[in-house]
Each structure stands twice: as C-alpha cells, then as structure tokens.
PDB file of C-alpha atoms in Angstrom:
ATOM      1  CA  UNK A   1      85.874 164.583 115.742  1.00 48.00           C
ATOM      2  CA  UNK A   2      89.128 164.842 113.937  1.00 46.00           C
ATOM      3  CA  UNK A   3      92.516 163.445 114.938  1.00 44.00           C
ATOM      4  CA  UNK A   4      93.677 166.596 116.776  1.00 46.00           C
ATOM      5  CA  UNK A   5      90.573 166.708 118.960  1.00 45.00           C
ATOM      6  CA  UNK A   6      90.973 163.038 119.920  1.00 44.00           C
ATOM      7  CA  UNK A   7      94.591 163.508 120.870  1.00 45.00           C
ATOM      8  CA  UNK A   8      93.755 166.632 122.918  1.00 49.00           C
ATOM      9  CA  UNK A   9      91.050 164.718 124.837  1.00 47.00           C
ATOM     10  CA  UNK A  10      93.077 161.567 125.417  1.00 47.00           C
ATOM     11  CA  UNK A  11      96.489 163.108 126.173  1.00 52.00           C
ATOM     12  CA  UNK A  12      95.554 164.064 129.749  1.00 52.00           C
ATOM     13  CA  UNK A  13      93.926 160.678 130.209  1.00 47.00           C
ATOM     14  CA  UNK A  14      97.104 158.868 129.097  1.00 49.00           C
ATOM     15  CA  UNK A  15      99.261 161.148 131.254  1.00 49.00           C
ATOM     16  CA  UNK A  16      97.131 160.345 134.315  1.00 49.00           C
ATOM     17  CA  UNK A  17      97.280 156.594 133.566  1.00 42.00           C
ATOM     18  CA  UNK A  18     101.045 156.768 133.046  1.00 48.00           C
ATOM     19  CA  UNK A  19     101.527 158.562 136.367  1.00 45.00           C
ATOM     20  CA  UNK A  20      99.310 156.065 138.199  1.00 43.00           C
ATOM     21  CA  UNK A  21     101.095 153.045 136.725  1.00 44.00           C
ATOM     22  CA  UNK A  22     104.555 154.492 137.311  1.00 44.00           C
ATOM     23  CA  UNK A  23     103.654 155.357 140.920  1.00 41.00           C
ATOM     24  CA  UNK A  24     102.290 151.852 141.374  1.00 39.00           C
ATOM     25  CA  UNK A  25     105.418 150.327 139.847  1.00 40.00           C
ATOM     26  CA  UNK A  26     107.686 152.471 142.040  1.00 40.00           C
ATOM     27  CA  UNK A  27     105.728 151.604 145.180  1.00 40.00           C
ATOM     28  CA  UNK A  28     105.875 147.902 144.274  1.00 40.00           C
ATOM     29  CA  UNK A  29     109.582 148.187 143.672  1.00 38.00           C
ATOM     30  CA  UNK A  30     110.077 149.853 147.072  1.00 39.00           C
ATOM     31  CA  UNK A  31     108.019 147.102 148.673  1.00 38.00           C
ATOM     32  CA  UNK A  32     110.142 144.402 147.071  1.00 45.00           C
ATOM     33  CA  UNK A  33     113.412 146.139 147.944  1.00 45.00           C
ATOM     34  CA  UNK A  34     112.258 147.012 151.486  1.00 45.00           C
ATOM     35  CA  UNK A  35     110.870 143.530 152.129  1.00 53.00           C
ATOM     36  CA  UNK A  36     114.015 141.553 152.860  1.00 54.00           C
ATOM     37  CA  UNK A  37     113.633 137.808 153.239  1.00 69.00           C
ATOM     38  CA  UNK A  38     112.643 136.978 156.824  1.00 86.00           C
ATOM     39  CA  UNK A  39     112.000 133.298 156.212  1.00 89.00           C
ATOM     40  CA  UNK A  40     112.345 132.130 159.810  1.00 91.00           C
ATOM     41  CA  UNK A  41     110.013 134.849 161.090  1.00 92.00           C
ATOM     42  CA  UNK A  42     107.232 133.227 159.041  1.00 94.00           C
ATOM     43  CA  UNK A  43     107.898 129.689 160.323  1.00 96.00           C
ATOM     44  CA  UNK A  44     105.878 128.202 163.167  1.00 96.00           C
ATOM     45  CA  UNK A  45     106.556 124.941 164.981  1.00 96.00           C
ATOM     46  CA  UNK A  46     104.010 122.699 166.633  1.00 94.00           C
ATOM     47  CA  UNK A  47     102.513 119.284 166.405  1.00 87.00           C
ATOM     48  CA  UNK A  48     100.920 116.797 168.705  1.00 84.00           C
ATOM     49  CA  UNK A  49     101.571 114.327 171.475  1.00 83.00           C
ATOM     50  CA  UNK A  50      99.310 111.449 172.301  1.00 84.00           C
ATOM     51  CA  UNK A  51      99.156 108.885 175.075  1.00 87.00           C
ATOM     52  CA  UNK A  52      96.433 106.317 175.560  1.00 86.00           C
ATOM     53  CA  UNK A  53      96.761 103.619 178.199  1.00 89.00           C
ATOM     54  CA  UNK A  54      94.217 101.201 179.596  1.00 87.00           C
ATOM     55  CA  UNK A  55      93.280  97.528 180.065  1.00 88.00           C
ATOM     56  CA  UNK A  56      96.306  96.082 178.293  1.00 87.00           C
ATOM     57  CA  UNK A  57      96.293  98.706 175.538  1.00 88.00           C
ATOM     58  CA  UNK A  58      99.013 101.302 174.933  1.00 91.00           C
ATOM     59  CA  UNK A  59      99.105 104.044 172.301  1.00 89.00           C
ATOM     60  CA  UNK A  60     101.952 106.581 172.326  1.00 93.00           C
ATOM     61  CA  UNK A  61     102.492 109.046 169.481  1.00 92.00           C
ATOM     62  CA  UNK A  62     104.734 112.025 168.754  1.00 94.00           C
ATOM     63  CA  UNK A  63     103.941 114.212 165.737  1.00 93.00           C
ATOM     64  CA  UNK A  64     106.171 117.309 165.331  1.00 96.00           C
ATOM     65  CA  UNK A  65     105.473 119.667 162.456  1.00 96.00           C
ATOM     66  CA  UNK A  66     106.407 123.054 161.023  1.00 97.00           C
ATOM     67  CA  UNK A  67     104.519 125.444 158.778  1.00 96.00           C
ATOM     68  CA  UNK A  68     105.572 128.410 156.679  1.00 96.00           C
ATOM     69  CA  UNK A  69     103.054 131.274 156.587  1.00 95.00           C
ATOM     70  CA  UNK A  70     103.013 132.366 152.954  1.00 95.00           C
ATOM     71  CA  UNK A  71     100.687 135.216 153.949  1.00 94.00           C
ATOM     72  CA  UNK A  72      97.900 135.804 156.495  1.00 92.00           C
ATOM     73  CA  UNK A  73      95.616 133.380 154.674  1.00 95.00           C
ATOM     74  CA  UNK A  74      97.811 130.510 153.398  1.00 97.00           C
ATOM     75  CA  UNK A  75     100.382 128.307 155.156  1.00 96.00           C
ATOM     76  CA  UNK A  76     102.223 125.196 153.965  1.00 97.00           C
ATOM     77  CA  UNK A  77     104.264 122.754 155.982  1.00 97.00           C
ATOM     78  CA  UNK A  78     105.661 119.332 156.743  1.00 98.00           C
ATOM     79  CA  UNK A  79     105.260 116.927 159.611  1.00 97.00           C
ATOM     80  CA  UNK A  80     106.729 113.749 161.043  1.00 97.00           C
ATOM     81  CA  UNK A  81     104.922 110.967 162.860  1.00 95.00           C
ATOM     82  CA  UNK A  82     106.199 108.330 165.250  1.00 97.00           C
ATOM     83  CA  UNK A  83     103.952 105.955 167.116  1.00 95.00           C
ATOM     84  CA  UNK A  84     103.809 102.802 169.183  1.00 95.00           C
ATOM     85  CA  UNK A  85     100.640 100.770 169.664  1.00 90.00           C
ATOM     86  CA  UNK A  86     100.315  97.623 171.713  1.00 91.00           C
ATOM     87  CA  UNK A  87      97.489  95.354 172.754  1.00 88.00           C
ATOM     88  CA  UNK A  88      98.526  92.897 175.433  1.00 87.00           C
ATOM     89  CA  UNK A  89      98.846  89.351 174.143  1.00 83.00           C
ATOM     90  CA  UNK A  90      97.687  90.418 170.678  1.00 87.00           C
ATOM     91  CA  UNK A  91     100.062  92.767 168.787  1.00 90.00           C
ATOM     92  CA  UNK A  92     102.822  95.393 168.870  1.00 93.00           C
ATOM     93  CA  UNK A  93     102.936  98.024 166.165  1.00 93.00           C
ATOM     94  CA  UNK A  94     105.387 100.771 165.198  1.00 96.00           C
ATOM     95  CA  UNK A  95     104.263 103.591 162.916  1.00 96.00           C
ATOM     96  CA  UNK A  96     106.550 106.203 161.336  1.00 97.00           C
ATOM     97  CA  UNK A  97     106.355 108.557 158.394  1.00 97.00           C
ATOM     98  CA  UNK A  98     105.671 112.080 157.251  1.00 97.00           C
ATOM     99  CA  UNK A  99     103.099 114.445 155.873  1.00 97.00           C
ATOM    100  CA  UNK A 100     102.620 117.551 153.757  1.00 97.00           C
ATOM    101  CA  UNK A 101     100.179 120.137 155.123  1.00 96.00           C
ATOM    102  CA  UNK A 102      98.286 123.001 153.513  1.00 97.00           C
ATOM    103  CA  UNK A 103      96.260 125.444 155.626  1.00 97.00           C
ATOM    104  CA  UNK A 104      93.885 128.172 154.438  1.00 97.00           C
ATOM    105  CA  UNK A 105      92.235 130.736 156.732  1.00 96.00           C
ATOM    106  CA  UNK A 106      89.451 132.409 154.701  1.00 96.00           C
ATOM    107  CA  UNK A 107      88.626 134.367 157.870  1.00 96.00           C
ATOM    108  CA  UNK A 108      90.844 134.415 160.987  1.00 93.00           C
ATOM    109  CA  UNK A 109      88.546 132.093 162.986  1.00 96.00           C
ATOM    110  CA  UNK A 110      88.104 129.376 160.334  1.00 97.00           C
ATOM    111  CA  UNK A 111      90.899 127.099 159.145  1.00 97.00           C
ATOM    112  CA  UNK A 112      90.564 124.714 156.201  1.00 97.00           C
ATOM    113  CA  UNK A 113      93.240 122.040 155.878  1.00 97.00           C
ATOM    114  CA  UNK A 114      94.516 119.408 153.488  1.00 97.00           C
ATOM    115  CA  UNK A 115      97.130 116.908 154.658  1.00 96.00           C
ATOM    116  CA  UNK A 116      98.751 114.133 152.679  1.00 97.00           C
ATOM    117  CA  UNK A 117     100.163 111.545 155.083  1.00 95.00           C
ATOM    118  CA  UNK A 118     102.411 108.599 154.215  1.00 96.00           C
ATOM    119  CA  UNK A 119     103.324 106.254 157.094  1.00 95.00           C
ATOM    120  CA  UNK A 120     104.952 102.868 157.404  1.00 96.00           C
ATOM    121  CA  UNK A 121     103.136 100.404 159.645  1.00 93.00           C
ATOM    122  CA  UNK A 122     105.109  97.477 161.116  1.00 95.00           C
ATOM    123  CA  UNK A 123     102.920  95.152 163.169  1.00 92.00           C
ATOM    124  CA  UNK A 124     103.884  91.909 164.885  1.00 93.00           C
ATOM    125  CA  UNK A 125     100.937  89.741 165.905  1.00 91.00           C
ATOM    126  CA  UNK A 126     101.447  87.344 168.797  1.00 89.00           C
ATOM    127  CA  UNK A 127     100.535  83.699 168.445  1.00 84.00           C
ATOM    128  CA  UNK A 128      97.279  82.464 169.922  1.00 81.00           C
ATOM    129  CA  UNK A 129      95.798  78.982 170.197  1.00 81.00           C
ATOM    130  CA  UNK A 130      93.914  79.776 166.987  1.00 82.00           C
ATOM    131  CA  UNK A 131      96.722  81.215 164.826  1.00 81.00           C
ATOM    132  CA  UNK A 132     100.513  81.401 164.657  1.00 89.00           C
ATOM    133  CA  UNK A 133     102.427  84.659 165.109  1.00 89.00           C
ATOM    134  CA  UNK A 134     103.027  86.738 161.974  1.00 90.00           C
ATOM    135  CA  UNK A 135     104.042  90.215 160.829  1.00 92.00           C
ATOM    136  CA  UNK A 136     102.221  92.719 158.647  1.00 90.00           C
ATOM    137  CA  UNK A 137     104.276  95.570 157.184  1.00 93.00           C
ATOM    138  CA  UNK A 138     102.826  98.079 154.745  1.00 92.00           C
ATOM    139  CA  UNK A 139     102.650 101.739 153.712  1.00 94.00           C
ATOM    140  CA  UNK A 140      99.459 103.622 154.534  1.00 93.00           C
ATOM    141  CA  UNK A 141      98.508 106.737 152.554  1.00 94.00           C
ATOM    142  CA  UNK A 142      95.867 109.144 153.799  1.00 95.00           C
ATOM    143  CA  UNK A 143      94.522 112.411 152.404  1.00 96.00           C
ATOM    144  CA  UNK A 144      92.781 114.380 155.129  1.00 96.00           C
ATOM    145  CA  UNK A 145      90.472 117.294 154.398  1.00 98.00           C
ATOM    146  CA  UNK A 146      89.477 119.231 157.478  1.00 97.00           C
ATOM    147  CA  UNK A 147      87.898 122.298 158.970  1.00 98.00           C
ATOM    148  CA  UNK A 148      88.486 123.855 162.342  1.00 97.00           C
ATOM    149  CA  UNK A 149      87.830 126.798 164.609  1.00 97.00           C
ATOM    150  CA  UNK A 150      90.994 128.821 165.209  1.00 95.00           C
ATOM    151  CA  UNK A 151      91.747 131.029 168.180  1.00 93.00           C
ATOM    152  CA  UNK A 152      95.281 132.331 168.516  1.00 89.00           C
ATOM    153  CA  UNK A 153      97.723 129.500 167.861  1.00 89.00           C
ATOM    154  CA  UNK A 154      95.205 126.707 168.582  1.00 92.00           C
ATOM    155  CA  UNK A 155      92.787 125.133 166.104  1.00 93.00           C
ATOM    156  CA  UNK A 156      90.108 122.619 167.113  1.00 94.00           C
ATOM    157  CA  UNK A 157      88.257 120.757 164.404  1.00 94.00           C
ATOM    158  CA  UNK A 158      87.611 117.580 162.474  1.00 95.00           C
ATOM    159  CA  UNK A 159      89.125 115.978 159.407  1.00 95.00           C
ATOM    160  CA  UNK A 160      88.197 113.137 157.084  1.00 96.00           C
ATOM    161  CA  UNK A 161      90.454 110.748 155.178  1.00 95.00           C
ATOM    162  CA  UNK A 162      89.062 110.711 151.640  1.00 96.00           C
ATOM    163  CA  UNK A 163      91.271 107.659 150.860  1.00 95.00           C
ATOM    164  CA  UNK A 164      89.965 105.692 153.851  1.00 94.00           C
ATOM    165  CA  UNK A 165      89.845 101.915 153.339  1.00 91.00           C
ATOM    166  CA  UNK A 166      88.468 100.007 156.345  1.00 89.00           C
ATOM    167  CA  UNK A 167      90.558  96.949 155.446  1.00 84.00           C
ATOM    168  CA  UNK A 168      93.955  98.691 155.142  1.00 80.00           C
ATOM    169  CA  UNK A 169      93.759 102.070 156.876  1.00 82.00           C
ATOM    170  CA  UNK A 170      95.741 102.631 160.030  1.00 78.00           C
ATOM    171  CA  UNK A 171      92.784 104.067 161.929  1.00 80.00           C
ATOM    172  CA  UNK A 172      89.389 102.576 162.708  1.00 80.00           C
ATOM    173  CA  UNK A 173      87.499 105.436 161.055  1.00 89.00           C
ATOM    174  CA  UNK A 174      88.085 107.942 158.268  1.00 91.00           C
ATOM    175  CA  UNK A 175      86.673 110.724 160.447  1.00 92.00           C
ATOM    176  CA  UNK A 176      88.688 112.089 163.368  1.00 90.00           C
ATOM    177  CA  UNK A 177      88.751 115.174 165.564  1.00 91.00           C
ATOM    178  CA  UNK A 178      91.987 117.145 165.985  1.00 89.00           C
ATOM    179  CA  UNK A 179      93.661 119.848 168.044  1.00 89.00           C
ATOM    180  CA  UNK A 180      96.420 121.673 166.168  1.00 90.00           C
ATOM    181  CA  UNK A 181      98.871 124.015 167.956  1.00 91.00           C
ATOM    182  CA  UNK A 182     101.580 126.182 166.343  1.00 91.00           C
ATOM    183  CA  UNK A 183     103.917 128.605 168.111  1.00 90.00           C
TER     184      UNK A 183
END
C-alpha cells in the first residue's frame, strides 16, 4: 500500500473521530455552561441526639452535621459533637469537638463511611473514701470505618474505631451501631 492509499483509507476515519471528539467537547462545554453552581441544593443537614438516663447515670449528646453531595455516590461533610455524661457520686464529664465525614454509596442501599473524630474530654472525678477528687482532660481521636443499610434519608449500620485504645478511648468499645439521618 502506498502513501496515497493509506491517506484515502484513514481520512474518513480521522474525520469521523474529529466529529465525535468535537461533538463530545461541545456537549461537555454546554454541560459546564448550563450547570450553574447550586452548592446549597447539594447540602444536607442532619446529625444525632442522644439521651440516656437511669440509676444515677446521665448521658446527653447533641451531634449536628452537614454533608455535601459531590455526586450520587460520594458525599463529604463535617460534624460537631457536644455531650454531658454523669455518674452520681463518681464523675461529671463534658465532651466537645468535631469530625470530618466521607460517605460512599456503591449502590443506593449500601453506604460505606469513614469519619475522623477529634473531641476534647474534660472529666471531674468526685472524691471517695479511697481516693481524692481529680480531673482528667485530654483529646480523643477516633477513625471510624462503617457500613450501613440506607433507605431514603436514613442509614442504619455499624462502625468500628480503628484507633480504639481501651485505656484512653472515650467509649467502652471500638464497635458501635449508628443511625444516620440527613434531610
């Protein structure tokens, strides 16, 4: 095959490719121009409330959060946490801090999550006949990896703190169930 035959064969091929790429580029450009920034339409608010009371024990927590839906599969967000724990005649504890959240929905019903949480724990222990009163103040870092079943705006699942340390962690276990709601 000489040079003229090659160019005759490939010219239509290159023309077709050029038309396809230019059409694709124009349609992408229209998409970008037509897709104005609707940031707040992609934001959802939610969080959690918790109250536990019984036999001299009180646990009250408020955890507001917001996520930004990058697309139908990925969302990122932030959260705050405020809590009060008390055990009669033993301790009073205040917890406050924040978190970064990443959510992935490989299919609409399944939600995978990663959450980095940093909270300050301020605990005052009451004196007993066996020890004097004292305070324990520290930062607690947790990295939760979780999976849940999602239906509508509610996700029910479980998560595990991969940084869990039984001597310093805020919670009694690294594993915990959750209910997550976003509107």
